[in-house]
């Protein structure tokens, strides 16, 4: 028995459909699955990625441990009612074939992705069909940035194919709810199995579907129970991840920081986050967030009179100022949606003058949960604050050799126009970055300086990249960066102790004692005196 339905072998030979025009996915969906809304979107995404062949397989619950567990739990939840399920697994390919022999010649790069549907017939209750799970690529990759994708393996016929992405799923509203499916999107890169079953989550939280329940059974009093913020954090903690979370508006210190900054702090480094908001009917809904879009031509950062403040006289432009939308799943509607950055607001920001029942009075963000590796002790927001303070402290001490790019960086900093982008890197990743970058005239970092970081491949650092508004969004370039020990808690009186080093035009900078009001730095010349590509934009 396979642990997950995507890995189980079908009992019957698959049905193979050519899906080029005039084949209609809408007709196919309506004929076999009814008006299952997310399915229409998933089919459209498969077509967008060039699917020309569809393979449909019928699965037996008894061959899939996760499906069998769910049906057993549904029986408990419904007081012993019988459950019969119909499961279909659908794979999409960019290769033309009509037979099993053709399927067996398909290569991994021919596989677009998959989806699994599950229809439950429960004695005495209305039947329901849902997308049990799906993994498809993210659309429009030219301006979408989603890092930290997990690789999933899917059985199709007698072969297994890989697909990278973020798992999408729909709740059954009886034994799992929107928070469960959002967690399935968030935990794969932390979990040893690369996925987490609903029973594993429920056992962890003491949900036995009898004494402690979730969801809502027709005719049952009350509106049904979901998972609490503490429940979600417990699940994330259990897989070896660290969480940073904020409540809006009850946690005053956290609610002063826009929820978008918490989301960006983890997704920019490739770690999913979760967004909880209140809906018009006063219930809570959870969506996983795992990426963002970037608009090079965003007008707002240049036009705003005031930028993100970290103190009364200390300001900068966070790199997410050019972020247009967050990329998320919504179990009610489908995968890989874009939420406009300011569409959802916190309660403090909503307009009290809006008419009752309007968007501004009924929907607002209540919680945000960001994820990071367990051993990270320095938060990305804190790294940015220390980085900007350190930059100001370094400027007066830098050798005055007339380097124009250091002068320009100091000028932009003086007018609160420094752009900061913070991203988590390992020693190996930073060494690879140093090895790839070159200056405007082709100058490169010396090999021995690259190898100094390659010696610590697994050590984690926050890299705060330093840029200016004319370079960062349009050309994806920077003037330098400051590295911090991510696994070290800063000393409140000597926060610069957490600095590994800075790379500024013409110099490496190393902290050499003193407190934050009177720090000392050592300067070691390097070969690059101009701007270079951002991390992961070296090509």
Short mmCIF file of C-alpha atoms in Angstrom, two decimals, residues 75-288:
data_model
loop_
_atom_site.label_atom_id
_atom_site.label_comp_id
_atom_site.label_asym_id
_atom_site.label_seq_id
_atom_site.Cartn_x
_atom_site.Cartn_y
_atom_site.Cartn_z
CA UNK A 75 -16.74 7.11 9.59
CA UNK A 76 -15.77 8.16 13.10
CA UNK A 77 -16.86 11.72 12.47
CA UNK A 78 -20.29 10.65 11.13
CA UNK A 79 -21.00 8.10 13.86
CA UNK A 80 -20.18 5.00 11.82
CA UNK A 81 -21.89 5.83 8.52
CA UNK A 82 -20.59 3.85 5.55
CA UNK A 83 -18.29 5.66 3.12
CA UNK A 84 -17.70 4.74 -0.52
CA UNK A 85 -15.23 6.77 -2.59
CA UNK A 86 -14.47 7.21 -6.26
CA UNK A 87 -10.94 8.44 -6.92
CA UNK A 88 -9.39 9.55 -10.20
CA UNK A 89 -5.78 10.50 -10.77
CA UNK A 90 -5.11 12.62 -13.85
CA UNK A 91 -1.65 13.25 -15.29
CA UNK A 92 -0.78 15.77 -17.99
CA UNK A 93 1.96 15.48 -20.62
CA UNK A 94 3.43 17.66 -23.34
CA UNK A 95 4.20 14.52 -25.38
CA UNK A 96 1.71 13.11 -27.89
CA UNK A 97 0.83 9.44 -27.30
CA UNK A 98 -2.29 7.28 -27.46
CA UNK A 99 -1.21 3.97 -25.90
CA UNK A 100 0.45 2.57 -22.78
CA UNK A 101 3.51 1.93 -24.88
CA UNK A 102 3.64 5.63 -25.69
CA UNK A 103 3.22 6.46 -22.01
CA UNK A 104 6.17 4.24 -21.16
CA UNK A 105 8.39 6.22 -23.53
CA UNK A 106 7.49 9.56 -21.90
CA UNK A 107 10.41 11.33 -20.24
CA UNK A 108 10.38 13.29 -16.95
CA UNK A 109 10.51 16.59 -18.82
CA UNK A 110 7.29 15.62 -20.68
CA UNK A 111 5.31 15.59 -17.43
CA UNK A 112 3.37 18.79 -16.66
CA UNK A 113 1.79 17.74 -13.35
CA UNK A 114 -1.18 15.93 -11.87
CA UNK A 115 -4.42 16.20 -9.93
CA UNK A 116 -6.45 13.73 -7.89
CA UNK A 117 -10.21 13.98 -7.40
CA UNK A 118 -12.18 12.23 -4.65
CA UNK A 119 -15.95 11.75 -4.51
CA UNK A 120 -17.30 10.53 -1.17
CA UNK A 121 -20.68 8.82 -0.90
CA UNK A 122 -21.64 8.88 2.79
CA UNK A 123 -24.75 7.05 3.88
CA UNK A 124 -27.61 9.49 4.45
CA UNK A 125 -25.58 12.58 3.51
CA UNK A 126 -25.15 14.55 0.25
CA UNK A 127 -22.23 13.35 -1.82
CA UNK A 128 -19.38 15.68 -2.62
CA UNK A 129 -16.49 15.76 -5.07
CA UNK A 130 -13.32 17.72 -4.43
CA UNK A 131 -9.76 18.04 -5.64
CA UNK A 132 -7.97 15.87 -3.13
CA UNK A 133 -4.59 17.23 -4.22
CA UNK A 134 -2.74 18.64 -7.19
CA UNK A 135 0.70 19.88 -8.15
CA UNK A 136 1.10 22.06 -11.23
CA UNK A 137 3.74 24.67 -12.13
CA UNK A 138 3.24 28.35 -11.43
CA UNK A 139 2.05 30.39 -14.42
CA UNK A 140 3.70 33.45 -15.97
CA UNK A 141 7.18 32.79 -14.67
CA UNK A 142 8.67 35.94 -16.23
CA UNK A 143 7.52 38.10 -13.29
CA UNK A 144 6.65 35.46 -10.67
CA UNK A 145 9.11 34.69 -7.92
CA UNK A 146 8.34 31.53 -5.96
CA UNK A 147 11.28 29.80 -4.34
CA UNK A 148 11.43 26.68 -2.22
CA UNK A 149 9.29 24.51 -4.47
CA UNK A 150 9.17 20.85 -3.40
CA UNK A 151 9.50 17.94 -5.78
CA UNK A 152 6.61 15.48 -5.80
CA UNK A 153 6.69 12.08 -7.47
CA UNK A 154 3.52 10.86 -9.18
CA UNK A 155 2.80 7.37 -10.46
CA UNK A 156 1.26 7.29 -13.93
CA UNK A 157 0.70 3.84 -15.36
CA UNK A 158 3.83 1.83 -14.54
CA UNK A 159 6.17 4.82 -14.38
CA UNK A 160 6.85 7.58 -11.88
CA UNK A 161 7.32 11.21 -12.87
CA UNK A 162 8.60 14.23 -10.91
CA UNK A 163 6.94 17.63 -10.73
CA UNK A 164 8.04 20.67 -8.72
CA UNK A 165 5.59 23.07 -7.16
CA UNK A 166 3.46 23.72 -4.11
CA UNK A 167 0.80 21.15 -3.27
CA UNK A 168 -2.79 22.33 -3.61
CA UNK A 169 -5.72 20.58 -1.92
CA UNK A 170 -9.36 21.07 -0.96
CA UNK A 171 -10.83 20.38 2.47
CA UNK A 172 -13.60 17.85 3.02
CA UNK A 173 -15.03 20.07 5.84
CA UNK A 174 -15.61 16.99 8.02
CA UNK A 175 -12.20 15.74 9.14
CA UNK A 176 -10.05 18.48 7.66
CA UNK A 177 -10.60 22.19 7.04
CA UNK A 178 -8.93 25.04 5.18
CA UNK A 179 -6.10 25.26 7.74
CA UNK A 180 -5.25 21.59 7.18
CA UNK A 181 -4.91 21.99 3.42
CA UNK A 182 -2.95 25.23 3.83
CA UNK A 183 -0.55 23.40 6.14
CA UNK A 184 -0.08 20.70 3.49
CA UNK A 185 1.16 23.45 1.17
CA UNK A 186 3.48 24.90 3.81
CA UNK A 187 5.21 21.90 5.40
CA UNK A 188 6.61 19.69 2.58
CA UNK A 189 10.13 21.14 2.52
CA UNK A 190 10.42 20.69 6.31
CA UNK A 191 8.76 17.25 6.67
CA UNK A 192 10.94 14.16 6.36
CA UNK A 193 8.34 12.52 4.09
CA UNK A 194 7.87 15.62 1.95
CA UNK A 195 4.16 15.72 2.88
CA UNK A 196 1.97 15.40 5.94
CA UNK A 197 -1.23 13.39 6.11
CA UNK A 198 -4.37 14.77 7.70
CA UNK A 199 -4.36 12.02 10.31
CA UNK A 200 -0.81 12.90 11.30
CA UNK A 201 -1.91 16.50 11.90
CA UNK A 202 -5.06 15.49 13.77
CA UNK A 203 -3.28 12.97 15.99
CA UNK A 204 -0.76 15.65 16.88
CA UNK A 205 -3.59 18.03 17.88
CA UNK A 206 -5.69 15.43 19.70
CA UNK A 207 -8.49 15.57 17.13
CA UNK A 208 -10.18 12.17 17.32
CA UNK A 209 -13.41 13.16 15.46
CA UNK A 210 -15.49 12.10 18.43
CA UNK A 211 -14.54 14.10 21.51
CA UNK A 212 -12.57 16.75 19.63
CA UNK A 213 -13.86 17.54 16.15
CA UNK A 214 -13.32 19.85 13.20
CA UNK A 215 -15.57 20.78 10.32
CA UNK A 216 -19.32 20.73 10.23
CA UNK A 217 -21.76 17.85 9.81
CA UNK A 218 -25.12 18.73 8.19
CA UNK A 219 -27.73 19.12 10.93
CA UNK A 220 -25.10 19.47 13.61
CA UNK A 221 -25.54 22.50 15.91
CA UNK A 222 -23.00 25.28 15.52
CA UNK A 223 -21.03 26.51 12.57
CA UNK A 224 -18.20 24.02 12.80
CA UNK A 225 -14.69 24.26 14.18
CA UNK A 226 -11.43 25.01 12.46
CA UNK A 227 -7.86 24.99 13.70
CA UNK A 228 -6.68 27.72 16.03
CA UNK A 229 -3.56 29.80 15.48
CA UNK A 230 -1.88 27.75 18.21
CA UNK A 231 -2.88 24.51 16.42
CA UNK A 232 -1.31 25.67 13.16
CA UNK A 233 1.88 26.72 14.92
CA UNK A 234 2.02 23.35 16.72
CA UNK A 235 1.86 21.50 13.39
CA UNK A 236 4.57 23.69 11.82
CA UNK A 237 6.79 23.33 14.89
CA UNK A 238 6.40 19.55 14.76
CA UNK A 239 8.09 19.31 11.36
CA UNK A 240 11.18 21.20 12.47
CA UNK A 241 10.29 24.70 11.30
CA UNK A 242 10.37 27.98 13.16
CA UNK A 243 7.44 30.39 13.02
CA UNK A 244 7.18 34.16 13.22
CA UNK A 245 3.58 35.21 13.66
CA UNK A 246 1.55 38.33 14.29
CA UNK A 247 -2.03 38.95 15.35
CA UNK A 248 -4.01 41.90 14.04
CA UNK A 249 -4.95 44.12 15.75
CA UNK A 250 -4.53 42.62 19.24
CA UNK A 251 -0.73 42.34 19.35
CA UNK A 252 0.25 45.99 19.36
CA UNK A 253 4.00 45.51 18.79
CA UNK A 254 3.41 43.16 15.86
CA UNK A 255 0.49 45.02 14.33
CA UNK A 256 2.68 48.07 13.88
CA UNK A 257 4.55 46.07 11.22
CA UNK A 258 2.51 45.56 8.03
CA UNK A 259 1.49 41.92 7.63
CA UNK A 260 2.94 42.04 4.09
CA UNK A 261 6.43 42.39 5.57
CA UNK A 262 6.00 39.17 7.58
CA UNK A 263 4.88 37.30 4.46
CA UNK A 264 7.71 38.67 2.34
CA UNK A 265 10.30 37.92 5.02
CA UNK A 266 9.82 34.19 4.56
CA UNK A 267 8.60 33.73 0.97
CA UNK A 268 11.48 35.75 -0.53
CA UNK A 269 13.86 33.19 1.01
CA UNK A 270 11.76 30.25 -0.19
CA UNK A 271 9.73 29.42 2.92
CA UNK A 272 5.91 29.44 2.71
CA UNK A 273 3.70 31.53 4.97
CA UNK A 274 0.04 31.39 5.96
CA UNK A 275 -2.47 34.23 5.88
CA UNK A 276 -5.62 34.12 8.04
CA UNK A 277 -8.43 36.56 7.35
CA UNK A 278 -12.00 37.09 8.40
CA UNK A 279 -14.71 36.74 5.76
CA UNK A 280 -18.05 38.48 5.32
CA UNK A 281 -19.89 35.75 7.26
CA UNK A 282 -17.52 36.25 10.23
CA UNK A 283 -15.71 32.94 9.74
CA UNK A 284 -11.95 32.65 9.35
CA UNK A 285 -10.25 31.46 6.17
CA UNK A 286 -6.62 30.40 5.70
CA UNK A 287 -4.56 30.49 2.52
CA UNK A 288 -0.92 29.46 2.03
#
